[in-house]
Amino acid sequence: MSTAELSEQEVIRRNSLAKLRELGIEPYPAAEFQVNAKAAEIKAEFEPEKQNFQEVTLAGRIMSRRIMGKASFAELQDDTGRIQLYINRDEICAGEDKTLYNDVFKKLLDIGDFIGIKGFAFTTQVGEKSVHVKELIVLSKSLRPLPIVKEKDGKVYDAFTDPEMRYRQRYVDLVVNPQVKDTFLKRTKIVNTMRQMFNEYGYLEVETPILQSIPGGAAARPFVTHHNALNIPLYLRIANELYLKRLIVGGFDGVYEFAKDFRNEGMDRTHNPEFTVMEIYVAYKDYKWMMNFTEEMIERVALALHGTTKVKLGDKEIDFKRPFKRVTMLDSIKEHTGIDISGMDEVQLRAVCKQLDIDVDESMGKGKLIDEIFGEKCEGNYIQPTFIIDYPVEMSPLCKKHRDNPELTERFELMVNGKELANAYSELNDPIDQLERFQDQLKLSEKGDDEAMFIDMDFVRSLEYGMPPTSGMGIGIDRLTMFMTNNQSIQDVLFFPQMKPEKKNEADGDEKFEAAGVPGEWIDVLRKMGFKKVDALKEVKAGKLFNDLCGFNKKNKLGLQNPTMEDVTGWIA
RNA sequence: GACUCAGUAGCUCAGCUGGUAGAGCACAUCCCUUUUAAGGAUGGGGUCCUGGGUUCGAACCCCAGCUGAGUCACCA
């Protein structure tokens, strides 16, 4: 990369890098650097009377510097946070040679550089726990300036907030915005808490295929890829349900998987093309048992994270204390629309939708119509955790029919803040019924529903060998994390949310300019004048280009020998 | 996909009715041995998102586009 494309500050840092090497200091040393303390630890535990932390070794990034002549303060940020350093010239440079302080620390190091230090903890006159540096080692030079975020009394100045840059350059976001790191620490804690609970219950964590030849277990459009050796299409999984149930058939009493699923659909604040779902299946249980299990799980997660079941979410407070409210879907619709749809057929439901001003189309069957009514009129009302139970059979092709009403299924969804968080069934284990339900889906598909499920004959075959009564539950880990960390956007709980590809820098390389006959010293000049591509030159008149070049040379005092008119004409010929 | 808002220095943002581009932080130079959103002084730094148009003159007005955000629609 030529220096013309770098900002002034980047050029200065590259020059500093070279000067470090001239001084015999390797800016990217290979050797291990062993630390014996962390910033947060010293801040929490250092007490002057105890004389602890008197020989500490720390490593991290320089995040700020205050130079006061022979003494300086700096902040070092490691993975636990920041701690102030006190650096005195005559202490880190014991002899006559003051280069390490005057040049290396004051001039050649920058905010963002990694250093290691040895020293002792003390408290400054203003009362801040700090480390008095005796020795300083350069560990890694940073060539790009970080955004500088400052904070006083909880008020943040010059925050790094542009969402696009935060998501595209998450590494920068993580370095300068400590609350971002906290969200991801909590995300891991959520997963760990759940895993610990499942393991306590004796269930087995498993892995199932991501590449599937029949994308089953949910209603969604899949991503397609191709397997060369087999010469077949393969789909990225939209769910892992059918594989986990095969494992129940195989004799495991409890299996679970934290799975990445992929759905080829729109992206917005609550949808990312790839997302994480935890699915768990437990033999000899039903959906009622699973409701209690889900409550326990969510309550444990809330307590592990916050020490309380009450969690702030936007301007609301959600209380995850057990038990959650339980409402049947038909009661919910009755409550929010005043209409009792039980026993209605497709025609009647269509009329209800019209009456309620809900858009429908011909491809929608009975289940989808009811789903529309619920989604439109009811879903948004459930802010506090609520189980919606007993869904119509048409909406749930993998779910066992209700023990008291064949029109319904033994299914619940957990709604929080007006959004679905978890979904669970008494699993359908009647293979004949299952095949019929798949065939109904096929009819929907023929009617134009592009989300209807494929028939998975191997799954049906597995059920024919017999699956014990089983309850299964799936929960969106991204959404759960959003609720538990007070983030309104799924992009804030994914390290690297899907983004449109970044625009490429379309500038031509030096070779292409040279091939056109442009001498090396003029290439950067042309780029700086806005001619990123050789072809762009051909669109201007030689005379104008010649004048502009000479003018640019003069104006910017480049001191280059001006080309002749003939030269310029040659470049663009 | 529709509508609304935004895009100006490395970062956060001003910029009036159209008249040669501004601040704070960051950066550079100098001064200063315990400072606190980093003390003092001085200074450098810009494709005002892109391309057209209107105009004597456009960061600003008009048209088109790109990118992002929000709301809605669609979609789990």
XYZ file of C-alpha atoms (C1' of nucleotides) in Angstrom:
649
model
C 0.000 0.000 0.000
C 1.366 3.379 -0.927
C 1.537 6.142 1.618
C -0.747 8.337 -0.472
C -3.707 6.209 0.579
C -2.940 6.430 4.269
C -4.141 9.120 6.603
C -1.554 11.365 8.192
C -1.869 9.538 11.482
C -1.290 6.173 9.850
C 1.833 7.452 8.136
C 3.137 8.743 11.449
C 2.565 5.361 13.080
C 4.353 3.526 10.278
C 7.261 5.886 10.672
C 7.274 5.216 14.408
C 7.337 1.499 13.660
C 10.430 1.930 11.509
C 12.137 4.072 14.134
C 11.516 1.448 16.803
C 13.336 -1.071 14.642
C 16.181 1.413 14.111
C 16.503 1.623 17.881
C 16.759 -2.151 17.999
C 13.291 -2.598 19.462
C 11.222 -5.287 17.745
C 7.644 -3.963 17.533
C 6.239 -7.487 17.135
C 8.324 -9.697 19.424
C 7.825 -13.445 19.298
C 8.471 -14.381 22.893
C 5.818 -15.262 25.445
C 5.011 -12.510 27.920
C 3.793 -13.916 31.175
C 1.550 -11.750 33.355
C 0.796 -12.320 37.021
C -2.041 -9.865 37.559
C -4.997 -8.261 35.852
C -6.289 -4.719 35.914
C -9.597 -5.536 37.563
C -7.908 -7.700 40.170
C -5.602 -4.892 41.305
C -8.394 -2.372 41.389
C -10.558 -4.695 43.468
C -8.015 -6.155 45.837
C -5.088 -3.771 46.258
C -4.807 -2.324 49.745
C -1.776 -0.206 50.622
C -1.689 -1.465 54.227
C -1.490 -5.046 53.015
C 1.443 -4.274 50.736
C 0.010 -6.632 48.141
C 0.646 -6.475 44.375
C 4.175 -5.186 44.939
C 5.630 -7.167 42.033
C 3.124 -7.219 39.231
C 3.482 -7.939 35.543
C 0.669 -6.730 33.301
C 0.052 -6.580 29.595
C -2.467 -4.774 27.445
C -3.207 -1.814 25.235
C -2.302 1.765 26.025
C -5.664 3.541 26.020
C -4.662 7.005 27.145
C -1.568 9.024 28.003
C -0.984 12.111 30.084
C 2.575 13.283 29.778
C 3.819 15.688 32.439
C 7.468 16.189 31.653
C 9.554 13.576 33.374
C 6.514 11.721 34.606
C 3.491 10.355 32.816
C 0.234 8.640 33.435
C -1.235 6.150 31.045
C -4.105 3.719 31.100
C -3.494 0.084 30.309
C -6.450 -2.009 29.156
C -6.331 -5.768 29.508
C -9.190 -8.209 29.139
C -10.540 -7.286 32.557
C -10.574 -3.531 32.114
C -8.301 -0.558 32.598
C -5.775 0.451 35.194
C -3.714 3.594 35.445
C 0.052 3.420 35.078
C 2.543 5.872 36.514
C 5.723 6.095 34.476
C 8.737 8.068 35.616
C 11.558 8.817 33.203
C 14.422 8.144 35.558
C 12.927 4.911 36.781
C 12.365 3.207 33.473
C 15.668 4.683 32.202
C 18.050 4.086 35.067
C 21.251 5.231 33.319
C 22.169 8.242 31.210
C 20.267 7.025 28.162
C 16.720 8.348 28.387
C 15.650 7.095 24.954
C 13.112 4.585 26.251
C 11.141 7.358 27.920
C 11.797 10.412 25.757
C 11.510 8.711 22.396
C 9.954 5.306 22.747
C 7.249 5.986 25.299
C 6.552 9.637 24.543
C 6.843 9.614 20.763
C 6.965 6.188 19.195
C 4.205 4.542 21.191
C 0.572 5.398 20.565
C -2.856 4.744 21.911
C -3.734 1.193 20.939
C -0.236 -0.259 21.203
C 0.270 -3.347 23.319
C 2.891 -3.098 26.032
C 3.945 -5.197 28.966
C 4.966 -3.628 32.249
C 6.517 -4.641 35.535
C 5.996 -2.561 38.648
C 4.129 -2.225 41.926
C 0.645 -1.115 42.907
C 0.176 2.178 44.734
C -2.435 4.858 45.228
C -2.003 8.294 43.665
C -2.559 11.549 45.490
C -6.031 11.811 43.985
C -6.743 8.338 45.309
C -6.661 6.187 42.183
C -5.227 2.722 42.427
C -2.384 2.610 39.921
C 0.730 0.716 38.983
C 4.113 2.358 39.322
C 6.085 1.160 36.317
C 9.674 -0.034 36.712
C 10.042 -1.684 33.328
C 8.266 -1.313 30.006
C 8.312 -3.693 27.025
C 6.794 -3.104 23.581
C 4.602 -6.089 22.675
C 2.802 -4.996 19.520
C 2.496 -1.791 17.541
C -0.887 -0.576 16.335
C -0.890 1.115 12.941
C -4.428 2.437 12.906
C -5.722 4.994 15.387
C -8.569 3.767 17.563
C -11.571 5.981 18.182
C -11.049 7.655 21.529
C -13.999 7.218 23.835
C -13.896 9.033 27.129
C -16.033 8.690 30.134
C -16.570 10.608 33.345
C -19.163 9.920 36.024
C -20.969 7.535 33.721
C -21.211 10.141 30.979
C -19.595 9.027 27.715
C -17.879 11.485 25.429
C -17.188 10.984 21.732
C -18.740 7.534 21.802
C -18.027 5.170 18.894
C -21.631 4.679 17.872
C -21.985 4.289 14.112
C -23.765 0.914 13.872
C -22.278 0.024 10.539
C -18.724 0.524 11.717
C -19.430 -1.152 15.032
C -20.717 -4.322 13.347
C -18.251 -4.399 10.484
C -15.294 -3.737 12.741
C -16.478 -5.479 15.850
C -12.893 -5.726 17.079
C -12.808 -1.947 17.384
C -16.201 -1.895 19.031
C -14.998 -4.422 21.606
C -11.828 -2.481 22.346
C -13.468 0.872 22.966
C -16.978 0.036 24.162
C -16.744 -2.030 27.358
C -20.508 -2.652 27.597
C -20.314 -4.570 24.296
C -17.882 -7.020 25.815
C -20.231 -7.413 28.747
C -23.101 -8.445 26.460
C -21.017 -11.249 24.996
C -19.761 -12.397 28.382
C -23.401 -12.655 29.424
C -24.269 -14.538 26.251
C -21.724 -17.198 27.129
C -22.975 -17.281 30.690
C -26.510 -17.923 29.445
C -25.319 -20.889 27.389
C -23.171 -22.205 30.220
C -26.024 -21.961 32.708
C -28.338 -23.907 30.438
C -25.710 -26.510 29.656
C -24.975 -27.000 33.324
C -28.650 -27.530 34.098
C -29.146 -30.030 31.268
C -26.081 -31.937 32.362
C -27.334 -31.993 35.960
C -30.488 -33.619 34.634
C -28.302 -36.200 32.935
C -29.025 -35.236 29.326
C -26.471 -35.656 26.580
C -25.065 -32.848 24.467
C -24.864 -34.003 20.840
C -24.034 -32.746 17.368
C -26.178 -33.385 14.296
C -25.710 -32.560 10.617
C -25.725 -28.979 9.402
C -25.681 -30.117 5.771
C -28.926 -31.941 5.170
C -30.357 -33.404 2.001
C -33.876 -32.751 3.286
C -34.144 -29.538 5.310
C -36.688 -30.531 7.916
C -38.036 -29.684 11.315
C -39.389 -26.216 10.606
C -41.230 -24.133 8.073
C -38.699 -21.860 6.407
C -36.811 -21.296 3.192
C -33.380 -22.933 3.294
C -30.018 -22.041 1.795
C -28.947 -24.474 -0.909
C -25.442 -25.633 -1.648
C -23.991 -28.390 -3.752
C -21.939 -31.442 -2.932
C -19.520 -32.103 -5.773
C -18.561 -35.714 -5.122
C -22.152 -36.876 -4.659
C -23.451 -34.393 -7.225
C -26.512 -33.583 -5.139
C -27.930 -30.421 -3.639
C -27.487 -30.072 0.101
C -29.317 -27.649 2.340
C -28.068 -25.791 5.369
C -30.270 -26.872 8.223
C -33.266 -24.796 9.233
C -33.688 -26.915 12.374
C -32.224 -30.031 13.946
C -35.444 -31.421 15.376
C -35.777 -34.498 13.189
C -32.226 -35.626 13.888
C -32.559 -35.205 17.640
C -35.750 -37.262 17.615
C -33.958 -39.993 15.678
C -31.566 -40.107 18.639
C -34.486 -40.571 21.024
C -35.561 -43.461 18.793
C -32.031 -44.755 19.128
C -32.363 -44.979 22.893
C -31.086 -41.779 24.466
C -33.456 -40.455 27.117
C -32.391 -36.848 26.827
C -30.425 -35.094 24.091
C -29.755 -31.455 23.391
C -27.785 -29.344 20.957
C -26.821 -25.709 20.718
C -27.176 -25.402 16.979
C -26.553 -22.832 14.311
C -29.564 -22.764 11.988
C -29.796 -20.977 8.651
C -32.854 -19.439 7.047
C -32.871 -17.742 3.697
C -35.239 -14.952 4.600
C -35.335 -11.270 5.380
C -33.005 -9.579 7.811
C -34.115 -7.070 10.373
C -33.754 -6.161 14.006
C -34.743 -9.654 15.141
C -33.628 -11.852 12.239
C -30.164 -12.821 11.055
C -29.646 -15.442 8.304
C -27.693 -17.619 10.714
C -28.777 -17.833 14.309
C -28.426 -20.088 17.311
C -31.111 -22.339 18.662
C -30.985 -24.734 21.557
C -33.189 -27.765 21.074
C -33.731 -30.399 23.729
C -35.713 -33.667 23.627
C -36.588 -35.715 26.694
C -38.186 -39.156 26.586
C -41.235 -40.099 28.672
C -42.190 -36.447 29.187
C -45.010 -34.297 27.844
C -45.405 -30.606 27.095
C -46.707 -29.897 30.579
C -43.509 -31.208 32.089
C -41.581 -29.205 29.515
C -43.298 -25.998 30.562
C -42.034 -26.449 34.106
C -38.597 -27.339 32.806
C -38.524 -24.229 30.593
C -39.575 -22.016 33.479
C -36.827 -23.425 35.634
C -34.287 -22.924 32.875
C -35.199 -19.313 32.181
C -35.396 -18.432 35.840
C -31.967 -19.956 36.441
C -30.519 -17.983 33.557
C -31.957 -14.712 34.869
C -30.640 -15.409 38.365
C -27.196 -16.406 37.096
C -26.905 -13.191 35.135
C -28.573 -10.654 37.361
C -29.070 -12.252 40.744
C -32.762 -11.472 40.382
C -35.628 -12.568 38.141
C -36.477 -8.981 37.265
C -34.741 -7.838 34.089
C -34.830 -4.426 32.462
C -35.740 -4.391 28.791
C -36.017 -0.980 27.162
C -38.496 0.978 29.245
C -40.068 -2.230 30.558
C -39.222 -4.606 33.331
C -39.675 -8.309 32.668
C -40.043 -10.664 35.594
C -38.878 -14.195 34.839
C -40.072 -15.567 38.163
C -41.864 -18.915 38.007
C -44.622 -19.789 37.253
C -45.433 -18.052 33.981
C -48.983 -17.359 32.859
C -50.605 -20.015 30.631
C -53.225 -19.140 28.031
C -54.656 -21.348 25.298
C -54.400 -19.983 21.811
C -58.160 -20.007 21.297
C -58.710 -18.140 24.585
C -56.077 -15.656 23.589
C -57.803 -14.956 20.282
C -61.143 -14.746 22.031
C -59.691 -12.328 24.566
C -58.056 -10.005 22.046
C -60.607 -10.093 19.226
C -63.823 -11.088 20.954
C -64.240 -13.893 18.435
C -64.460 -17.582 19.323
C -62.891 -19.408 16.399
C -63.095 -22.895 17.857
C -64.547 -25.331 15.375
C -64.458 -22.879 12.460
C -63.538 -24.120 8.980
C -61.280 -22.445 6.446
C -64.058 -20.381 4.878
C -65.238 -19.067 8.214
C -61.667 -18.229 9.266
C -61.109 -16.354 6.039
C -64.203 -14.282 6.838
C -62.883 -13.585 10.334
C -59.595 -12.376 8.884
C -61.458 -10.079 6.547
C -63.555 -8.776 9.413
C -60.372 -8.077 11.414
C -58.712 -6.433 8.413
C -55.930 -9.025 8.166
C -54.329 -9.658 4.765
C -54.685 -13.264 3.588
C -54.054 -15.072 0.338
C -55.279 -18.219 -1.350
C -52.289 -20.341 -0.378
C -53.108 -20.064 3.320
C -54.666 -23.062 4.973
C -56.554 -23.193 8.238
C -53.443 -23.277 10.406
C -51.807 -20.346 8.692
C -54.995 -18.284 8.956
C -55.197 -18.846 12.695
C -51.498 -18.052 12.960
C -52.134 -14.761 11.137
C -54.921 -13.796 13.509
C -52.786 -14.613 16.525
C -49.709 -12.870 15.150
C -51.669 -9.784 14.193
C -53.938 -9.345 17.190
C -52.529 -11.244 20.166
C -48.794 -11.886 20.059
C -47.717 -8.313 20.752
C -49.702 -8.149 23.982
C -47.627 -10.679 25.869
C -44.886 -8.624 27.463
C -44.391 -10.691 30.614
C -43.430 -14.337 30.019
C -46.542 -16.217 28.949
C -47.065 -19.727 27.630
C -49.490 -19.831 24.719
C -50.708 -23.425 24.610
C -52.752 -25.841 22.496
C -52.201 -24.770 18.914
C -54.442 -25.880 16.026
C -53.310 -29.126 14.464
C -52.718 -27.591 10.999
C -50.005 -25.316 12.355
C -47.989 -28.055 13.977
C -47.184 -30.987 11.715
C -44.631 -32.481 14.113
C -46.731 -32.197 17.243
C -48.912 -34.768 18.950
C -52.662 -34.259 18.879
C -54.174 -32.932 22.080
C -55.249 -35.648 24.483
C -58.675 -33.952 24.902
C -59.317 -32.384 21.493
C -58.174 -33.774 18.119
C -58.434 -30.316 16.506
C -55.581 -29.123 18.706
C -52.019 -30.139 19.467
C -50.034 -30.356 22.669
C -47.823 -27.413 21.941
C -46.696 -24.269 23.694
C -44.810 -21.187 22.724
C -43.247 -18.926 25.300
C -43.915 -15.296 24.504
C -41.809 -12.505 26.007
C -42.010 -8.837 25.106
C -44.477 -9.665 22.345
C -42.073 -12.083 20.633
C -41.773 -15.836 20.453
C -38.901 -17.035 22.580
C -39.371 -20.797 22.825
C -41.487 -23.452 21.135
C -42.256 -26.939 22.442
C -44.373 -30.015 21.841
C -45.456 -33.310 23.109
C -43.705 -34.824 20.114
C -45.728 -36.697 17.540
C -44.564 -40.320 17.681
C -47.376 -41.976 15.747
C -45.677 -42.788 12.418
C -48.910 -43.132 10.478
C -50.211 -39.788 11.713
C -46.808 -38.245 11.014
C -46.844 -39.393 7.412
C -50.345 -37.998 6.922
C -49.283 -34.646 8.379
C -46.319 -34.533 6.024
C -48.667 -35.264 3.147
C -50.884 -32.381 4.244
C -47.794 -30.176 4.114
C -47.147 -31.377 0.603
C -50.641 -30.230 -0.381
C -49.922 -26.813 1.106
C -46.728 -26.721 -0.861
C -48.615 -27.518 -4.066
C -51.000 -24.714 -3.175
C -48.053 -22.313 -3.210
C -46.847 -22.202 0.383
C -43.072 -22.180 -0.149
C -42.442 -22.746 3.532
C -44.355 -25.982 3.842
C -42.304 -28.907 5.073
C -40.652 -31.551 2.944
C -41.487 -35.186 3.563
C -38.632 -36.923 5.310
C -39.257 -40.639 4.754
C -36.266 -41.694 6.781
C -37.652 -39.816 9.750
C -40.998 -41.556 9.324
C -39.152 -44.885 9.101
C -37.405 -44.140 12.373
C -40.766 -43.496 14.035
C -42.008 -46.816 12.681
C -39.353 -48.504 14.808
C -40.974 -46.713 17.740
C -40.216 -43.522 19.611
C -41.141 -43.245 23.274
C -43.453 -40.434 24.300
C -41.181 -37.427 24.199
C -41.306 -33.735 24.769
C -39.064 -31.345 22.881
C -38.326 -27.671 23.178
C -36.426 -25.159 21.100
C -35.326 -21.725 22.229
C -33.693 -18.917 20.294
C -30.435 -18.138 22.019
C -30.031 -14.813 20.223
C -33.434 -13.602 21.309
C -32.945 -14.901 24.819
C -29.681 -12.985 24.947
C -31.421 -9.852 23.693
C -33.970 -10.108 26.466
C -31.399 -10.867 29.120
C -28.944 -8.112 28.126
C -31.403 -5.354 27.254
C -30.438 -5.173 23.593
C -33.098 -4.269 21.036
C -31.260 -5.610 17.996
C -30.025 -9.102 17.165
C -26.927 -7.477 15.683
C -25.944 -6.420 19.182
C -25.834 -10.001 20.460
C -23.963 -11.513 17.502
C -20.250 -10.854 17.267
C -20.376 -10.686 13.484
C -23.900 -10.047 12.216
C -24.459 -10.574 8.521
C -23.775 -7.389 6.533
C -23.824 -6.486 2.902
C -20.342 -6.929 1.486
C -18.165 -3.892 1.967
C -17.564 -1.817 -1.124
C -14.224 -2.696 -2.628
C -11.543 -0.122 -3.149
C -11.529 -0.085 -6.901
C -8.212 1.640 -7.441
C -5.914 0.105 -10.043
C -2.532 -1.155 -8.902
C 0.778 0.507 -9.752
C 1.389 -2.041 -12.525
C -1.608 -0.905 -14.526
C -0.550 2.730 -14.320
C 3.017 1.778 -15.236
C 1.760 -0.233 -18.174
C 0.074 2.932 -19.452
C 3.460 4.656 -19.238
C 2.887 6.694 -16.080
C 6.157 7.162 -14.151
C 6.134 5.868 -10.570
C 6.231 9.265 -8.864
C 3.054 10.386 -10.647
C 0.910 7.361 -9.856
C 0.000 8.419 -6.346
C -0.513 11.969 -7.553
C -3.073 10.776 -10.083
C -4.830 8.688 -7.454
C -4.922 11.633 -5.089
C -6.426 13.749 -7.860
C -9.253 11.243 -8.095
C -8.077 9.019 -10.955
C -8.360 5.654 -9.254
C -8.310 3.731 -12.505
C -6.215 4.059 -15.623
C -9.402 4.057 -17.674
C -10.591 7.166 -15.856
C -7.709 9.063 -17.449
C -9.003 8.360 -20.911
C -12.168 10.298 -20.160
C -10.428 13.660 -19.835
C -8.657 15.769 -22.417
C -4.880 15.577 -22.419
C -4.583 19.352 -22.163
C -6.719 19.599 -19.076
C -5.007 16.669 -17.415
C -1.602 18.198 -18.166
C -2.642 21.537 -16.655
C -4.200 19.902 -13.597
C -1.118 17.775 -12.974
C 1.257 20.713 -13.080
C -1.129 22.737 -10.952
C -1.413 19.970 -8.365
C 2.357 19.640 -8.280
C 2.762 23.354 -7.655
C -0.082 23.769 -5.205
C 1.051 20.873 -3.020
C 4.743 21.770 -3.379
C 5.559 18.217 -4.461
C 8.722 19.408 -6.212
C 8.328 16.879 -9.016
C 9.618 17.447 -12.532
C 6.500 18.264 -14.550
C 5.758 15.829 -17.379
C 5.637 17.141 -20.913
C 2.429 17.495 -22.844
C 3.617 14.626 -25.049
C 4.108 12.384 -21.985
C 0.569 13.031 -20.798
C -0.894 12.474 -24.239
C 0.943 9.143 -24.305
C -0.557 7.971 -20.989
C -4.119 8.381 -22.098
C -3.682 7.189 -25.659
C -40.527 -3.164 -0.805
C -42.743 1.962 1.045
C -41.960 6.244 3.869
C -38.847 9.387 7.110
C -34.010 10.837 8.639
C -28.767 10.822 7.996
C -23.725 10.641 5.317
C -18.607 17.054 6.442
C -11.071 15.777 9.513
C -8.877 9.422 12.554
C -13.626 9.868 16.252
C -18.074 12.866 17.875
C -20.480 16.666 15.572
C -21.480 22.348 14.023
C -21.959 24.843 9.428
C -27.622 30.705 8.895
C -30.899 33.060 3.262
C -26.019 29.620 -1.895
C -20.391 33.456 -1.350
C -13.155 29.916 -0.999
C -14.625 24.653 5.405
C -15.356 24.850 11.563
C -15.132 22.980 16.985
C -13.814 19.318 20.734
C -11.019 15.014 21.167
C -7.052 12.461 18.436
C -2.220 13.752 15.819
C 2.614 16.847 15.439
C 6.250 20.463 17.791
C 7.662 22.887 22.300
C 6.960 23.547 27.796
C 5.652 20.949 32.426
C 7.699 14.980 37.987
C 1.154 13.008 40.445
C -2.696 13.998 36.508
C -8.348 12.437 35.933
C -13.788 13.097 29.942
C -5.755 14.534 29.644
C -2.069 20.751 32.085
C -0.263 25.080 28.796
C 1.112 27.090 23.902
C 1.475 26.531 18.675
C 0.467 23.822 14.306
C -0.837 20.224 10.383
C -4.937 17.548 8.629
C -10.958 17.592 4.080
C -13.100 13.481 -2.811
C -18.149 18.034 2.458
C -21.014 9.817 0.078
C -21.111 9.423 -5.703
C -22.792 11.301 -10.508
C -25.529 14.823 -13.070
C -28.331 19.632 -13.137
C -29.546 24.918 -11.732
C -26.250 29.225 -10.770
C -21.276 34.062 -11.914
C -20.674 30.760 -7.646
C -23.209 24.549 -4.416
C -21.418 21.134 1.796
C -26.158 23.892 1.258
C -31.098 24.048 -3.977
C -33.061 20.093 -7.810
C -32.727 14.959 -10.046
C -30.670 10.055 -9.911
C -27.819 6.586 -7.327
C -24.945 4.278 -3.092
C -24.682 3.289 2.181
C -26.742 3.278 6.964
C -30.610 4.081 10.775
C -35.819 4.288 12.208
C -41.082 3.160 11.219
C -44.300 0.109 8.523
C -45.073 -4.112 5.217
C -43.266 -9.045 4.192
C -41.003 -12.937 6.751
C -40.506 -16.821 12.194
